Amino acid sequence: MGRKLELVSVKEGSICPDIYHPAVARDGLLTRLRIPGGVLNGIQCVAVAELLETIGLEYIQVTNRANLQLRALSRDLDSELLVKLADCGLAESNSTIDGIRNIMLSPTAGIDESELIDVRSLAEAWHQYLTDRPELGALSNKFSVGFDGGGSVSIIDRPNDITLLARFSKGEATPTTDEFSLHLAIGDRGDAPVDVGVRLSWAECLPMLAAIAHSYLRGIELFGGDSRRKPRLREIIRHWGLMEFGEIVQREFKGSSRFVFKNLGLESELRADICTHLGVYRQRQVDRYYLGVVLPLGRWTRSQIRGLGSVADRYGSGMIRLTPWQNIIIPDVAESNLAQVQELIADLGLIQTANHPSSLLRACAGNSGCQFAATDTQGDAIALIEYLDSKLTLDRSINIHFSGCEKSCAQHDRADIALWGCPETDRDSSSYRLCVSGGTDKFGRLISDNLKAADVPMAIEHLITTYHHHRTSPTESFRAFTDRFQGSGVRDEG
């Protein structure tokens, strides 16, 4: 263990910090542990708990990229801690690669009963490709790749730069599943990637990712490669045009396929409900189940990390999977152990159902941690969880999103109910704009444009109660319910 690993601090406002390069936030230093594929083993769980104890933090947060995020650090991590993290796979030994956005795959990859292809080894191959090529450290830290095996817990709507989606091949007597569609981010910030009409065999996936990455690097050079704020892939594509970018990629591509990039749109039916993975589900493996567990606002405490790590070691395969919806999954539990595992999870104070208020909420850092936020989103979200838990019984999941400003960092896609901080109010009388799904605005259809934070719990209770009383049936979703009012009825009821 004679390696020397150095942490280099960056200035306030830096984007996408990593374990070697923290950012300065309002509440202290901010850094992230990059967890490729979102999979943690038992040794890593112990290392995370010990890290929190060493630096004096009670919890770490799972992010919407299935990373682990540390906030409010009072000092840089020293080189000894960095070596320990690298030795157990929680930091890249190549610090130039560590900052590239986490590789995302479905948290149920390889265990989903309805999955077409197990994409885990493909994700591992891409991770190794990045690790072996230090020159790819020049990629933007926001360069992101996702792998979707076509199962029931999909990530196709997550805002990755590139997603490879498993699909049945067509035009053959016996359809096979050794085919992927290529999806690229060409829309606005936070939009899901779209199908660009390219079909790839398994063997062609890695060469395609490499070709896009190297083509992207050429584009970064045109924009000025030394800039701290590197252009996103979608900006490079807009600069060249989708078809011309495809021609550049074709010249870099080391596969046999000939292709033309064109916008075919997105398979909307594959968009995942954020609570689909919560609860108990049968795996494709015989007599094995996985359990989806809620981490309120993504917060995972030291005692819960140790406790769940112990549960996974004793009753599962020793693995814990992080999800891009800021929760966790414990896989590979035998049916005979399900009741015991559920009891142990409950003893840690954690919920396992999709209709509990803590499973419904997403919130950004808020004004305690971010200079752009107008409201205390974390505190207001926790207050709402406690209030709804004491007042309502929910029979369907309803996604509620708190955003301190219009950037919508915690959740890029539209929520059923959104509250975003009004920038013109002062911190002593913080208020929100309240929106519901529908309309053309980014956050949805406006219901109230100046709702005081203290009044949020009762307002949300009234919205949900109105939904319960006036929906056409128990199966009607909140989104379908609000769509029926077309802008006036919900305001009157609220």
CSV table of C-alpha atoms in Angstrom, one decimal:
chain,number,residue,atom,x,y,z
A,1,MET,CA,0.0,0.0,0.0
A,2,GLY,CA,2.7,2.4,-1.0
A,3,ARG,CA,0.5,4.4,-3.4
A,4,LYS,CA,0.1,8.1,-3.1
A,5,LEU,CA,-3.3,9.4,-3.9
A,6,GLU,CA,-3.9,13.2,-3.8
A,7,LEU,CA,-7.1,15.1,-3.4
A,8,VAL,CA,-7.3,18.4,-5.3
A,9,SER,CA,-9.9,20.9,-4.2
A,10,VAL,CA,-11.7,22.9,-6.8
A,11,LYS,CA,-13.4,26.3,-6.6
A,12,GLU,CA,-17.0,26.9,-5.6
A,13,GLY,CA,-19.4,26.3,-8.5
A,14,SER,CA,-17.5,23.3,-9.9
A,15,ILE,CA,-19.7,20.7,-11.4
A,16,CYS,CA,-19.8,16.9,-10.8
A,17,PRO,CA,-17.3,16.6,-8.0
A,18,ASP,CA,-15.6,13.2,-7.4
A,19,ILE,CA,-13.7,11.7,-4.5
A,20,TYR,CA,-10.4,13.3,-5.6
A,21,HIS,CA,-11.9,16.7,-6.5
A,22,PRO,CA,-14.6,17.9,-4.1
A,23,ALA,CA,-16.6,21.0,-4.7
A,24,VAL,CA,-17.3,23.8,-2.3
A,25,ALA,CA,-21.0,24.1,-1.4
A,26,ARG,CA,-22.9,26.3,1.0
A,27,ASP,CA,-22.7,23.6,3.8
A,28,GLY,CA,-19.1,22.6,3.2
A,29,LEU,CA,-17.2,20.3,0.9
A,30,LEU,CA,-19.2,18.1,-1.4
A,31,THR,CA,-17.9,14.9,-3.0
A,32,ARG,CA,-19.1,11.6,-4.4
A,33,LEU,CA,-18.2,7.9,-4.4
A,34,ARG,CA,-18.6,6.5,-7.9
A,35,ILE,CA,-20.3,3.1,-7.8
A,36,PRO,CA,-20.2,1.5,-11.3
A,37,GLY,CA,-23.5,-0.2,-11.8
A,38,GLY,CA,-24.6,0.8,-8.3
A,39,VAL,CA,-23.5,-2.5,-6.8
A,40,LEU,CA,-21.8,-2.7,-3.3
A,41,ASN,CA,-20.4,-5.7,-1.6
A,42,GLY,CA,-20.1,-6.4,2.1
A,43,ILE,CA,-16.5,-5.1,2.4
A,44,GLN,CA,-17.5,-1.9,0.7
A,45,CYS,CA,-20.5,-1.4,3.0
A,46,VAL,CA,-18.2,-1.7,6.0
A,47,ALA,CA,-15.7,0.7,4.4
A,48,VAL,CA,-18.5,3.3,3.8
A,49,ALA,CA,-19.7,3.0,7.4
A,50,GLU,CA,-16.1,3.4,8.7
A,51,LEU,CA,-15.6,6.4,6.4
A,52,LEU,CA,-18.6,8.1,7.8
A,53,GLU,CA,-17.5,7.4,11.4
A,54,THR,CA,-14.0,8.7,10.6
A,55,ILE,CA,-15.1,12.0,9.1
A,56,GLY,CA,-18.0,12.5,11.6
A,57,LEU,CA,-21.0,12.3,9.4
A,58,GLU,CA,-24.2,10.4,10.4
A,59,TYR,CA,-25.4,9.5,6.9
A,60,ILE,CA,-24.4,9.4,3.2
A,61,GLN,CA,-26.9,10.0,0.4
A,62,VAL,CA,-27.7,7.8,-2.6
A,63,THR,CA,-28.0,10.0,-5.7
A,64,ASN,CA,-30.2,9.8,-8.7
A,65,ARG,CA,-27.3,8.2,-10.6
A,66,ALA,CA,-26.8,5.5,-7.9
A,67,ASN,CA,-23.7,7.2,-6.6
A,68,LEU,CA,-23.0,7.8,-2.9
A,69,GLN,CA,-22.7,11.5,-2.0
A,70,LEU,CA,-21.0,13.1,1.0
A,71,ARG,CA,-22.1,16.6,2.0
A,72,ALA,CA,-21.0,19.1,4.7
A,73,LEU,CA,-17.4,17.9,4.9
A,74,SER,CA,-15.2,20.1,7.0
A,75,ARG,CA,-12.0,19.0,5.4
A,76,ASP,CA,-10.5,17.2,2.5
A,77,LEU,CA,-10.2,13.4,2.7
A,78,ASP,CA,-6.6,12.5,3.4
A,79,SER,CA,-4.5,10.2,1.2
A,80,GLU,CA,-4.7,7.3,3.7
A,81,LEU,CA,-8.5,7.3,3.4
A,82,LEU,CA,-8.3,7.6,-0.4
A,83,VAL,CA,-6.0,4.5,-0.5
A,84,LYS,CA,-8.5,2.5,1.6
A,85,LEU,CA,-11.3,3.5,-0.7
A,86,ALA,CA,-9.4,2.6,-3.8
A,87,ASP,CA,-8.3,-0.7,-2.4
A,88,CYS,CA,-11.9,-1.9,-1.9
A,89,GLY,CA,-13.1,-0.5,-5.2
A,90,LEU,CA,-14.8,2.7,-4.0
A,91,ALA,CA,-12.4,5.0,-5.8
A,92,GLU,CA,-10.7,4.6,-9.1
A,93,SER,CA,-6.9,4.2,-8.9
A,94,ASN,CA,-6.8,6.4,-12.0
A,95,SER,CA,-8.0,9.7,-10.6
A,96,THR,CA,-8.6,11.1,-14.1
A,97,ILE,CA,-11.4,8.6,-14.7
A,98,ASP,CA,-13.1,8.8,-11.3
A,99,GLY,CA,-14.9,12.0,-12.2
A,100,ILE,CA,-16.7,10.6,-15.2
A,101,ARG,CA,-20.3,10.1,-14.4
A,102,ASN,CA,-21.3,6.7,-12.9
A,103,ILE,CA,-22.1,3.9,-15.3
A,104,MET,CA,-25.8,3.2,-14.8
A,105,LEU,CA,-27.7,-0.1,-15.3
A,106,SER,CA,-31.0,-1.4,-14.1
A,107,PRO,CA,-30.7,-2.2,-10.4
A,108,THR,CA,-32.4,-5.6,-11.2
A,109,ALA,CA,-29.9,-6.5,-14.0
A,110,GLY,CA,-29.4,-10.3,-14.0
A,111,ILE,CA,-32.2,-11.1,-11.6
A,112,ASP,CA,-35.3,-9.6,-13.3
A,113,GLU,CA,-37.7,-12.3,-14.5
A,114,SER,CA,-38.7,-10.4,-17.6
A,115,GLU,CA,-35.2,-9.2,-18.6
A,116,LEU,CA,-34.1,-10.0,-22.2
A,117,ILE,CA,-30.3,-9.7,-21.6
A,118,ASP,CA,-28.2,-9.6,-18.5
A,119,VAL,CA,-26.1,-6.4,-19.2
A,120,ARG,CA,-23.9,-6.6,-16.2
A,121,SER,CA,-20.8,-7.9,-18.0
A,122,LEU,CA,-21.3,-5.3,-20.7
A,123,ALA,CA,-21.3,-2.5,-18.1
A,124,GLU,CA,-18.1,-4.1,-16.5
A,125,ALA,CA,-16.4,-4.1,-19.9
A,126,TRP,CA,-17.1,-0.4,-20.5
A,127,HIS,CA,-15.9,0.4,-17.0
A,128,GLN,CA,-12.6,-1.5,-17.8
A,129,TYR,CA,-12.3,0.3,-21.1
A,130,LEU,CA,-12.4,3.6,-19.3
A,131,THR,CA,-10.0,2.5,-16.6
A,132,ASP,CA,-7.4,1.3,-19.2
A,133,ARG,CA,-7.4,4.6,-21.2
A,134,PRO,CA,-6.3,7.6,-19.2
A,135,GLU,CA,-6.9,9.8,-22.2
A,136,LEU,CA,-10.6,9.4,-21.7
A,137,GLY,CA,-10.2,11.4,-18.6
A,138,ALA,CA,-10.7,14.4,-21.0
A,139,LEU,CA,-14.3,13.5,-21.3
A,140,SER,CA,-16.8,15.8,-19.6
A,141,ASN,CA,-17.6,14.7,-16.0
A,142,LYS,CA,-21.2,14.6,-17.1
A,143,PHE,CA,-20.6,12.0,-19.9
A,144,SER,CA,-23.0,9.2,-18.9
A,145,VAL,CA,-23.7,5.8,-20.2
A,146,GLY,CA,-26.6,3.4,-19.2
A,147,PHE,CA,-27.3,-0.2,-20.0
A,148,ASP,CA,-30.9,-1.5,-20.0
A,149,GLY,CA,-31.6,-5.2,-20.3
A,150,GLY,CA,-35.2,-4.7,-21.3
A,151,GLY,CA,-36.7,-5.8,-17.9
A,152,SER,CA,-39.5,-4.5,-15.8
A,153,VAL,CA,-37.3,-2.0,-13.9
A,154,SER,CA,-36.1,0.1,-16.8
A,155,ILE,CA,-33.7,3.0,-16.9
A,156,ILE,CA,-34.5,4.0,-20.5
A,157,ASP,CA,-36.0,7.3,-19.3
A,158,ARG,CA,-33.1,8.3,-17.1
A,159,PRO,CA,-31.2,11.2,-18.6
A,160,ASN,CA,-28.0,9.5,-19.8
A,161,ASP,CA,-26.0,10.7,-22.7
A,162,ILE,CA,-26.0,7.2,-24.2
A,163,THR,CA,-28.2,4.2,-23.3
A,164,LEU,CA,-28.1,0.8,-24.9
A,165,LEU,CA,-31.5,-1.0,-24.7
A,166,ALA,CA,-31.8,-4.7,-25.2
A,167,ARG,CA,-34.5,-5.7,-27.6
A,168,PHE,CA,-35.8,-8.6,-29.7
A,169,SER,CA,-34.3,-8.5,-33.2
A,170,LYS,CA,-36.7,-8.5,-36.1
A,171,GLY,CA,-36.8,-10.0,-39.6
A,172,GLU,CA,-35.7,-13.4,-38.5
A,173,ALA,CA,-37.6,-16.7,-38.4
A,174,THR,CA,-36.7,-17.1,-34.7
A,175,PRO,CA,-36.3,-13.7,-33.0
A,176,THR,CA,-33.2,-13.5,-30.8
A,177,THR,CA,-32.4,-11.1,-28.0
A,178,ASP,CA,-28.7,-10.4,-28.9
A,179,GLU,CA,-29.5,-6.9,-30.2
A,180,PHE,CA,-29.5,-3.4,-28.7
A,181,SER,CA,-31.0,-0.1,-29.8
A,182,LEU,CA,-28.8,2.9,-29.4
A,183,HIS,CA,-30.3,5.9,-27.6
A,184,LEU,CA,-28.6,9.4,-27.5
A,185,ALA,CA,-29.3,12.5,-25.6
A,186,ILE,CA,-30.3,15.1,-28.2
A,187,GLY,CA,-33.0,17.0,-26.4
A,188,ASP,CA,-33.0,19.6,-23.6
A,189,ARG,CA,-31.3,19.2,-20.2
A,190,GLY,CA,-32.9,16.3,-18.3
A,191,ASP,CA,-34.6,14.8,-21.3
A,192,ALA,CA,-34.4,11.1,-21.8
A,193,PRO,CA,-32.2,9.8,-24.7
A,194,VAL,CA,-34.0,9.0,-27.9
A,195,ASP,CA,-33.7,6.0,-30.3
A,196,VAL,CA,-31.4,7.0,-33.2
A,197,GLY,CA,-32.3,4.0,-35.4
A,198,VAL,CA,-29.1,2.0,-34.8
A,199,ARG,CA,-29.2,-1.7,-34.0
A,200,LEU,CA,-26.1,-3.4,-32.5
A,201,SER,CA,-25.1,-6.9,-31.7
A,202,TRP,CA,-23.5,-7.6,-28.3
A,203,ALA,CA,-20.1,-7.6,-29.8
A,204,GLU,CA,-20.6,-4.2,-31.4
A,205,CYS,CA,-21.8,-2.4,-28.2
A,206,LEU,CA,-18.3,-1.6,-26.8
A,207,PRO,CA,-16.9,-0.5,-30.2
A,208,MET,CA,-19.9,1.8,-30.6
A,209,LEU,CA,-19.4,3.4,-27.1
A,210,ALA,CA,-15.7,3.9,-27.8
A,211,ALA,CA,-16.5,5.5,-31.2
A,212,ILE,CA,-19.0,7.9,-29.7
A,213,ALA,CA,-16.5,8.8,-26.8
A,214,HIS,CA,-13.7,9.5,-29.2
A,215,SER,CA,-15.9,11.5,-31.6
A,216,TYR,CA,-17.1,13.4,-28.6
A,217,LEU,CA,-13.5,14.2,-27.6
A,218,ARG,CA,-13.0,15.7,-31.1
A,219,GLY,CA,-16.0,17.9,-30.5
A,220,ILE,CA,-14.7,19.0,-27.2
A,221,GLU,CA,-11.5,20.2,-28.8
A,222,LEU,CA,-13.5,22.3,-31.2
A,223,PHE,CA,-15.2,24.0,-28.3
A,224,GLY,CA,-12.0,24.5,-26.5
A,225,GLY,CA,-10.7,21.6,-24.5
A,226,ASP,CA,-9.2,23.4,-21.5
A,227,SER,CA,-12.5,25.0,-20.4
A,228,ARG,CA,-13.7,24.0,-16.9
A,229,ARG,CA,-17.2,23.7,-18.3
A,230,LYS,CA,-17.0,21.2,-21.1
A,231,PRO,CA,-19.9,20.9,-23.6
A,232,ARG,CA,-22.4,18.1,-23.1
A,233,LEU,CA,-22.7,15.4,-25.8
A,234,ARG,CA,-26.1,16.9,-26.9
A,235,GLU,CA,-24.3,20.2,-27.6
A,236,ILE,CA,-21.7,18.5,-29.7
A,237,ILE,CA,-24.5,16.7,-31.6
A,238,ARG,CA,-26.4,20.0,-32.2
A,239,HIS,CA,-23.2,21.7,-33.4
A,240,TRP,CA,-22.6,19.0,-36.0
A,241,GLY,CA,-26.1,17.8,-36.6
A,242,LEU,CA,-27.3,14.3,-35.7
A,243,MET,CA,-26.7,12.8,-39.2
A,244,GLU,CA,-23.2,14.3,-39.5
A,245,PHE,CA,-22.3,13.3,-36.0
A,246,GLY,CA,-23.3,9.7,-37.0
A,247,GLU,CA,-20.9,9.9,-40.0
A,248,ILE,CA,-18.1,10.9,-37.7
A,249,VAL,CA,-18.9,8.1,-35.3
A,250,GLN,CA,-19.0,5.6,-38.3
A,251,ARG,CA,-15.4,6.5,-39.2
A,252,GLU,CA,-14.3,5.8,-35.6
A,253,PHE,CA,-16.5,2.6,-35.3
A,254,LYS,CA,-14.6,-0.7,-35.3
A,255,GLY,CA,-17.7,-2.9,-36.1
A,256,SER,CA,-19.1,-4.2,-39.3
A,257,SER,CA,-22.5,-2.4,-39.2
A,258,ARG,CA,-23.2,0.5,-41.5
A,259,PHE,CA,-25.7,3.0,-40.0
A,260,VAL,CA,-27.2,6.5,-40.2
A,261,PHE,CA,-28.3,8.4,-37.1
A,262,LYS,CA,-31.9,9.5,-37.2
A,263,ASN,CA,-34.4,10.5,-34.5
A,264,LEU,CA,-36.9,7.7,-34.0
A,265,GLY,CA,-38.2,8.9,-30.7
A,266,LEU,CA,-38.4,7.0,-27.4
A,267,GLU,CA,-40.3,3.8,-26.5
A,268,SER,CA,-42.4,5.5,-23.9
A,269,GLU,CA,-44.0,2.3,-22.7
A,270,LEU,CA,-40.7,1.4,-21.1
A,271,ARG,CA,-40.6,4.3,-18.8
A,272,ALA,CA,-40.3,3.1,-15.2
A,273,ASP,CA,-42.4,4.0,-12.3
A,274,ILE,CA,-40.1,5.3,-9.6
A,275,CYS,CA,-41.5,2.8,-7.1
A,276,THR,CA,-41.7,-0.3,-9.3
A,277,HIS,CA,-38.7,-1.9,-7.5
A,278,LEU,CA,-40.0,-1.4,-3.9
A,279,GLY,CA,-41.3,-4.4,-2.0
A,280,VAL,CA,-40.6,-8.1,-2.5
A,281,TYR,CA,-40.2,-9.6,-6.0
A,282,ARG,CA,-39.4,-13.1,-7.3
A,283,GLN,CA,-36.1,-13.3,-9.2
A,284,ARG,CA,-35.4,-15.3,-12.3
A,285,GLN,CA,-33.2,-17.6,-10.1
A,286,VAL,CA,-35.0,-20.5,-8.5
A,287,ASP,CA,-36.2,-19.8,-4.9
A,288,ARG,CA,-34.6,-16.3,-4.8
A,289,TYR,CA,-36.3,-12.9,-4.2
A,290,TYR,CA,-35.1,-9.3,-4.0
A,291,LEU,CA,-36.4,-6.7,-1.6
A,292,GLY,CA,-36.6,-3.0,-2.5
A,293,VAL,CA,-36.1,-0.8,0.5
A,294,VAL,CA,-36.9,3.0,0.8
A,295,LEU,CA,-34.2,5.4,1.9
A,296,PRO,CA,-36.1,8.6,2.7
A,297,LEU,CA,-34.6,11.4,0.5
A,298,GLY,CA,-31.8,8.9,-0.2
A,299,ARG,CA,-30.3,9.2,3.3
A,300,TRP,CA,-28.5,6.1,4.5
A,301,THR,CA,-27.2,6.2,8.0
A,302,ARG,CA,-24.1,4.5,9.4
A,303,SER,CA,-26.2,2.0,11.5
A,304,GLN,CA,-28.4,1.2,8.5
A,305,ILE,CA,-25.4,0.6,6.2
A,306,ARG,CA,-23.9,-1.8,8.7
A,307,GLY,CA,-27.3,-3.4,9.4
A,308,LEU,CA,-28.3,-3.9,5.8
A,309,GLY,CA,-24.7,-5.1,4.9
A,310,SER,CA,-25.0,-7.7,7.6
A,311,VAL,CA,-28.5,-8.8,6.4
A,312,ALA,CA,-27.2,-9.1,2.8
A,313,ASP,CA,-24.2,-11.2,3.9
A,314,ARG,CA,-26.2,-13.5,6.1
A,315,TYR,CA,-29.4,-14.0,4.0
A,316,GLY,CA,-28.4,-12.9,0.5
A,317,SER,CA,-25.3,-12.9,-1.7
A,318,GLY,CA,-23.5,-10.2,0.2
A,319,MET,CA,-24.5,-7.6,-2.4
A,320,ILE,CA,-26.5,-4.4,-2.1
A,321,ARG,CA,-27.7,-2.5,-5.2
A,322,LEU,CA,-28.2,1.2,-5.3
A,323,THR,CA,-31.0,2.5,-7.5
A,324,PRO,CA,-31.3,5.8,-9.5
A,325,TRP,CA,-34.4,6.5,-7.5
A,326,GLN,CA,-32.2,6.8,-4.4
A,327,ASN,CA,-33.3,3.5,-2.8
A,328,ILE,CA,-31.6,0.1,-2.4
A,329,ILE,CA,-32.2,-3.5,-3.3
A,330,ILE,CA,-31.2,-6.6,-1.4
A,331,PRO,CA,-31.1,-9.5,-3.9
A,332,ASP,CA,-30.8,-13.3,-3.7
A,333,VAL,CA,-32.9,-13.9,-0.5
A,334,ALA,CA,-34.4,-17.4,-0.2
A,335,GLU,CA,-38.2,-17.6,0.3
A,336,SER,CA,-37.8,-19.2,3.7
A,337,ASN,CA,-35.8,-16.2,4.9
A,338,LEU,CA,-38.1,-13.4,3.6
A,339,ALA,CA,-40.1,-12.9,6.8
A,340,GLN,CA,-36.9,-12.7,8.9
A,341,VAL,CA,-35.2,-10.3,6.5
A,342,GLN,CA,-38.3,-8.0,6.3
A,343,GLU,CA,-38.4,-7.9,10.1
A,344,LEU,CA,-34.7,-7.0,10.3
A,345,ILE,CA,-35.1,-4.2,7.8
A,346,ALA,CA,-38.1,-2.8,9.7
A,347,ASP,CA,-36.0,-2.9,12.9
A,348,LEU,CA,-33.6,-0.5,11.2
A,349,GLY,CA,-36.5,2.0,10.8
A,350,LEU,CA,-36.8,1.4,7.0
A,351,ILE,CA,-39.9,1.1,4.9
A,352,GLN,CA,-40.4,-1.5,2.1
A,353,THR,CA,-43.6,-0.3,0.5
A,354,ALA,CA,-44.3,1.9,-2.5
A,355,ASN,CA,-47.2,3.8,-1.0
A,356,HIS,CA,-45.6,5.1,2.2
A,357,PRO,CA,-44.9,8.9,2.1
A,358,SER,CA,-41.2,8.4,2.4
A,359,SER,CA,-41.1,6.5,-0.8
A,360,LEU,CA,-42.9,9.2,-2.7
A,361,LEU,CA,-40.6,12.2,-2.2
A,362,ARG,CA,-37.5,13.6,-4.0
A,363,ALA,CA,-35.8,16.7,-2.9
A,364,CYS,CA,-32.6,18.7,-3.9
A,365,ALA,CA,-30.1,19.9,-1.3
A,366,GLY,CA,-32.1,23.1,-0.6
A,367,ASN,CA,-30.8,26.4,0.7
A,368,SER,CA,-28.8,24.9,3.5
A,369,GLY,CA,-26.4,23.3,0.9
A,370,CYS,CA,-26.9,25.1,-2.4
A,371,GLN,CA,-26.5,28.8,-3.2
A,372,PHE,CA,-29.2,28.7,-5.9
A,373,ALA,CA,-32.0,27.2,-3.8
A,374,ALA,CA,-34.6,29.6,-2.4
A,375,THR,CA,-36.1,27.1,0.1
A,376,ASP,CA,-35.2,24.4,2.7
A,377,THR,CA,-36.3,21.6,0.5
A,378,GLN,CA,-34.9,18.8,2.7
A,379,GLY,CA,-36.4,20.1,5.9
A,380,ASP,CA,-39.8,20.8,4.2
A,381,ALA,CA,-39.8,17.4,2.6
A,382,ILE,CA,-39.2,15.6,5.9
A,383,ALA,CA,-42.0,17.7,7.5
A,384,LEU,CA,-44.3,16.6,4.7
A,385,ILE,CA,-43.4,12.9,5.2
A,386,GLU,CA,-44.1,13.1,8.9
A,387,TYR,CA,-47.4,15.0,8.3
A,388,LEU,CA,-48.8,12.7,5.6
A,389,ASP,CA,-47.8,9.6,7.6
A,390,SER,CA,-50.0,10.8,10.5
A,391,LYS,CA,-52.9,11.9,8.3
A,392,LEU,CA,-53.3,9.6,5.2
A,393,THR,CA,-53.3,6.0,4.1
A,394,LEU,CA,-52.2,5.8,0.5
A,395,ASP,CA,-53.2,3.0,-1.8
A,396,ARG,CA,-51.2,4.1,-4.8
A,397,SER,CA,-47.8,5.8,-5.2
A,398,ILE,CA,-47.7,9.5,-6.0
A,399,ASN,CA,-44.4,11.1,-6.9
A,400,ILE,CA,-43.8,14.4,-5.1
A,401,HIS,CA,-40.8,16.6,-6.0
A,402,PHE,CA,-39.3,19.5,-4.0
A,403,SER,CA,-36.9,21.7,-6.0
A,404,GLY,CA,-35.2,24.8,-4.5
A,405,CYS,CA,-35.0,26.5,-7.9
A,406,GLU,CA,-36.0,25.9,-11.5
A,407,LYS,CA,-32.9,23.6,-12.2
A,408,SER,CA,-34.7,20.5,-10.9
A,409,CYS,CA,-31.5,18.8,-9.9
A,410,ALA,CA,-33.1,16.0,-7.8
A,411,GLN,CA,-35.6,14.8,-10.4
A,412,HIS,CA,-35.3,15.7,-14.1
A,413,ASP,CA,-38.6,14.2,-15.3
A,414,ARG,CA,-42.0,15.6,-14.4
A,415,ALA,CA,-43.5,14.6,-11.0
A,416,ASP,CA,-47.2,14.0,-10.1
A,417,ILE,CA,-46.9,16.9,-7.7
A,418,ALA,CA,-44.0,19.5,-7.9
A,419,LEU,CA,-43.1,22.2,-5.5
A,420,TRP,CA,-40.3,24.6,-6.5
A,421,GLY,CA,-38.9,27.5,-4.5
A,422,CYS,CA,-40.1,31.0,-5.4
A,423,PRO,CA,-36.9,33.0,-6.0
A,424,GLU,CA,-38.4,36.4,-5.1
A,425,THR,CA,-39.2,35.5,-1.5
A,426,ASP,CA,-36.8,35.9,1.4
A,427,ARG,CA,-35.6,33.0,3.5
A,428,ASP,CA,-37.7,33.9,6.5
A,429,SER,CA,-40.9,33.6,4.5
A,430,SER,CA,-40.0,30.9,1.9
A,431,SER,CA,-42.7,29.8,-0.4
A,432,TYR,CA,-43.3,27.4,-3.3
A,433,ARG,CA,-45.0,27.3,-6.6
A,434,LEU,CA,-47.2,24.2,-6.5
A,435,CYS,CA,-47.8,22.3,-9.7
A,436,VAL,CA,-49.5,19.1,-10.8
A,437,SER,CA,-48.8,16.9,-13.8
A,438,GLY,CA,-50.2,18.2,-17.1
A,439,GLY,CA,-49.7,21.3,-19.2
A,440,THR,CA,-46.6,22.3,-21.1
A,441,ASP,CA,-44.5,23.9,-18.3
A,442,LYS,CA,-41.4,22.0,-17.0
A,443,PHE,CA,-42.9,21.4,-13.6
A,444,GLY,CA,-46.5,20.9,-14.7
A,445,ARG,CA,-49.7,22.8,-14.4
A,446,LEU,CA,-49.6,25.7,-11.8
A,447,ILE,CA,-52.0,25.4,-8.9
A,448,SER,CA,-50.5,28.0,-6.5
A,449,ASP,CA,-47.8,30.5,-7.1
A,450,ASN,CA,-47.1,31.5,-3.5
A,451,LEU,CA,-47.6,28.7,-1.1
A,452,LYS,CA,-45.9,29.2,2.2
A,453,ALA,CA,-43.7,26.3,3.3
A,454,ALA,CA,-45.7,25.9,6.5
A,455,ASP,CA,-48.8,25.5,4.5
A,456,VAL,CA,-47.4,22.8,2.1
A,457,PRO,CA,-48.4,19.7,4.2
A,458,MET,CA,-52.1,20.7,4.4
A,459,ALA,CA,-52.2,21.7,0.8
A,460,ILE,CA,-50.7,18.3,-0.3
A,461,GLU,CA,-53.1,16.5,2.0
A,462,HIS,CA,-56.0,18.3,0.4
A,463,LEU,CA,-54.8,17.5,-3.1
A,464,ILE,CA,-54.5,13.8,-2.3
A,465,THR,CA,-57.8,13.7,-0.4
A,466,THR,CA,-59.5,15.3,-3.4
A,467,TYR,CA,-57.9,12.7,-5.6
A,468,HIS,CA,-59.1,9.8,-3.3
A,469,HIS,CA,-62.7,11.2,-3.3
A,470,HIS,CA,-63.1,12.0,-7.0
A,471,ARG,CA,-61.1,9.5,-9.0
A,472,THR,CA,-63.1,7.3,-11.2
A,473,SER,CA,-61.8,4.1,-9.6
A,474,PRO,CA,-59.0,3.0,-7.2
A,475,THR,CA,-56.9,2.1,-10.2
A,476,GLU,CA,-57.0,5.6,-11.7
A,477,SER,CA,-53.5,7.2,-11.3
A,478,PHE,CA,-53.1,10.7,-9.8
A,479,ARG,CA,-51.7,11.9,-13.2
A,480,ALA,CA,-54.8,10.6,-15.0
A,481,PHE,CA,-57.0,12.2,-12.4
A,482,THR,CA,-55.4,15.6,-12.8
A,483,ASP,CA,-55.5,15.4,-16.6
A,484,ARG,CA,-59.3,15.1,-16.5
A,485,PHE,CA,-59.6,18.5,-14.9
A,486,GLN,CA,-57.8,20.3,-17.7
A,487,GLY,CA,-56.6,23.1,-15.5
A,488,SER,CA,-59.6,24.4,-13.6
A,489,GLY,CA,-61.1,21.7,-11.4
A,490,VAL,CA,-58.0,20.9,-9.4
A,491,ARG,CA,-57.5,24.5,-8.5
A,492,ASP,CA,-61.1,24.8,-7.3
A,493,GLU,CA,-60.9,21.7,-5.2
A,494,GLY,CA,-57.5,22.8,-3.7
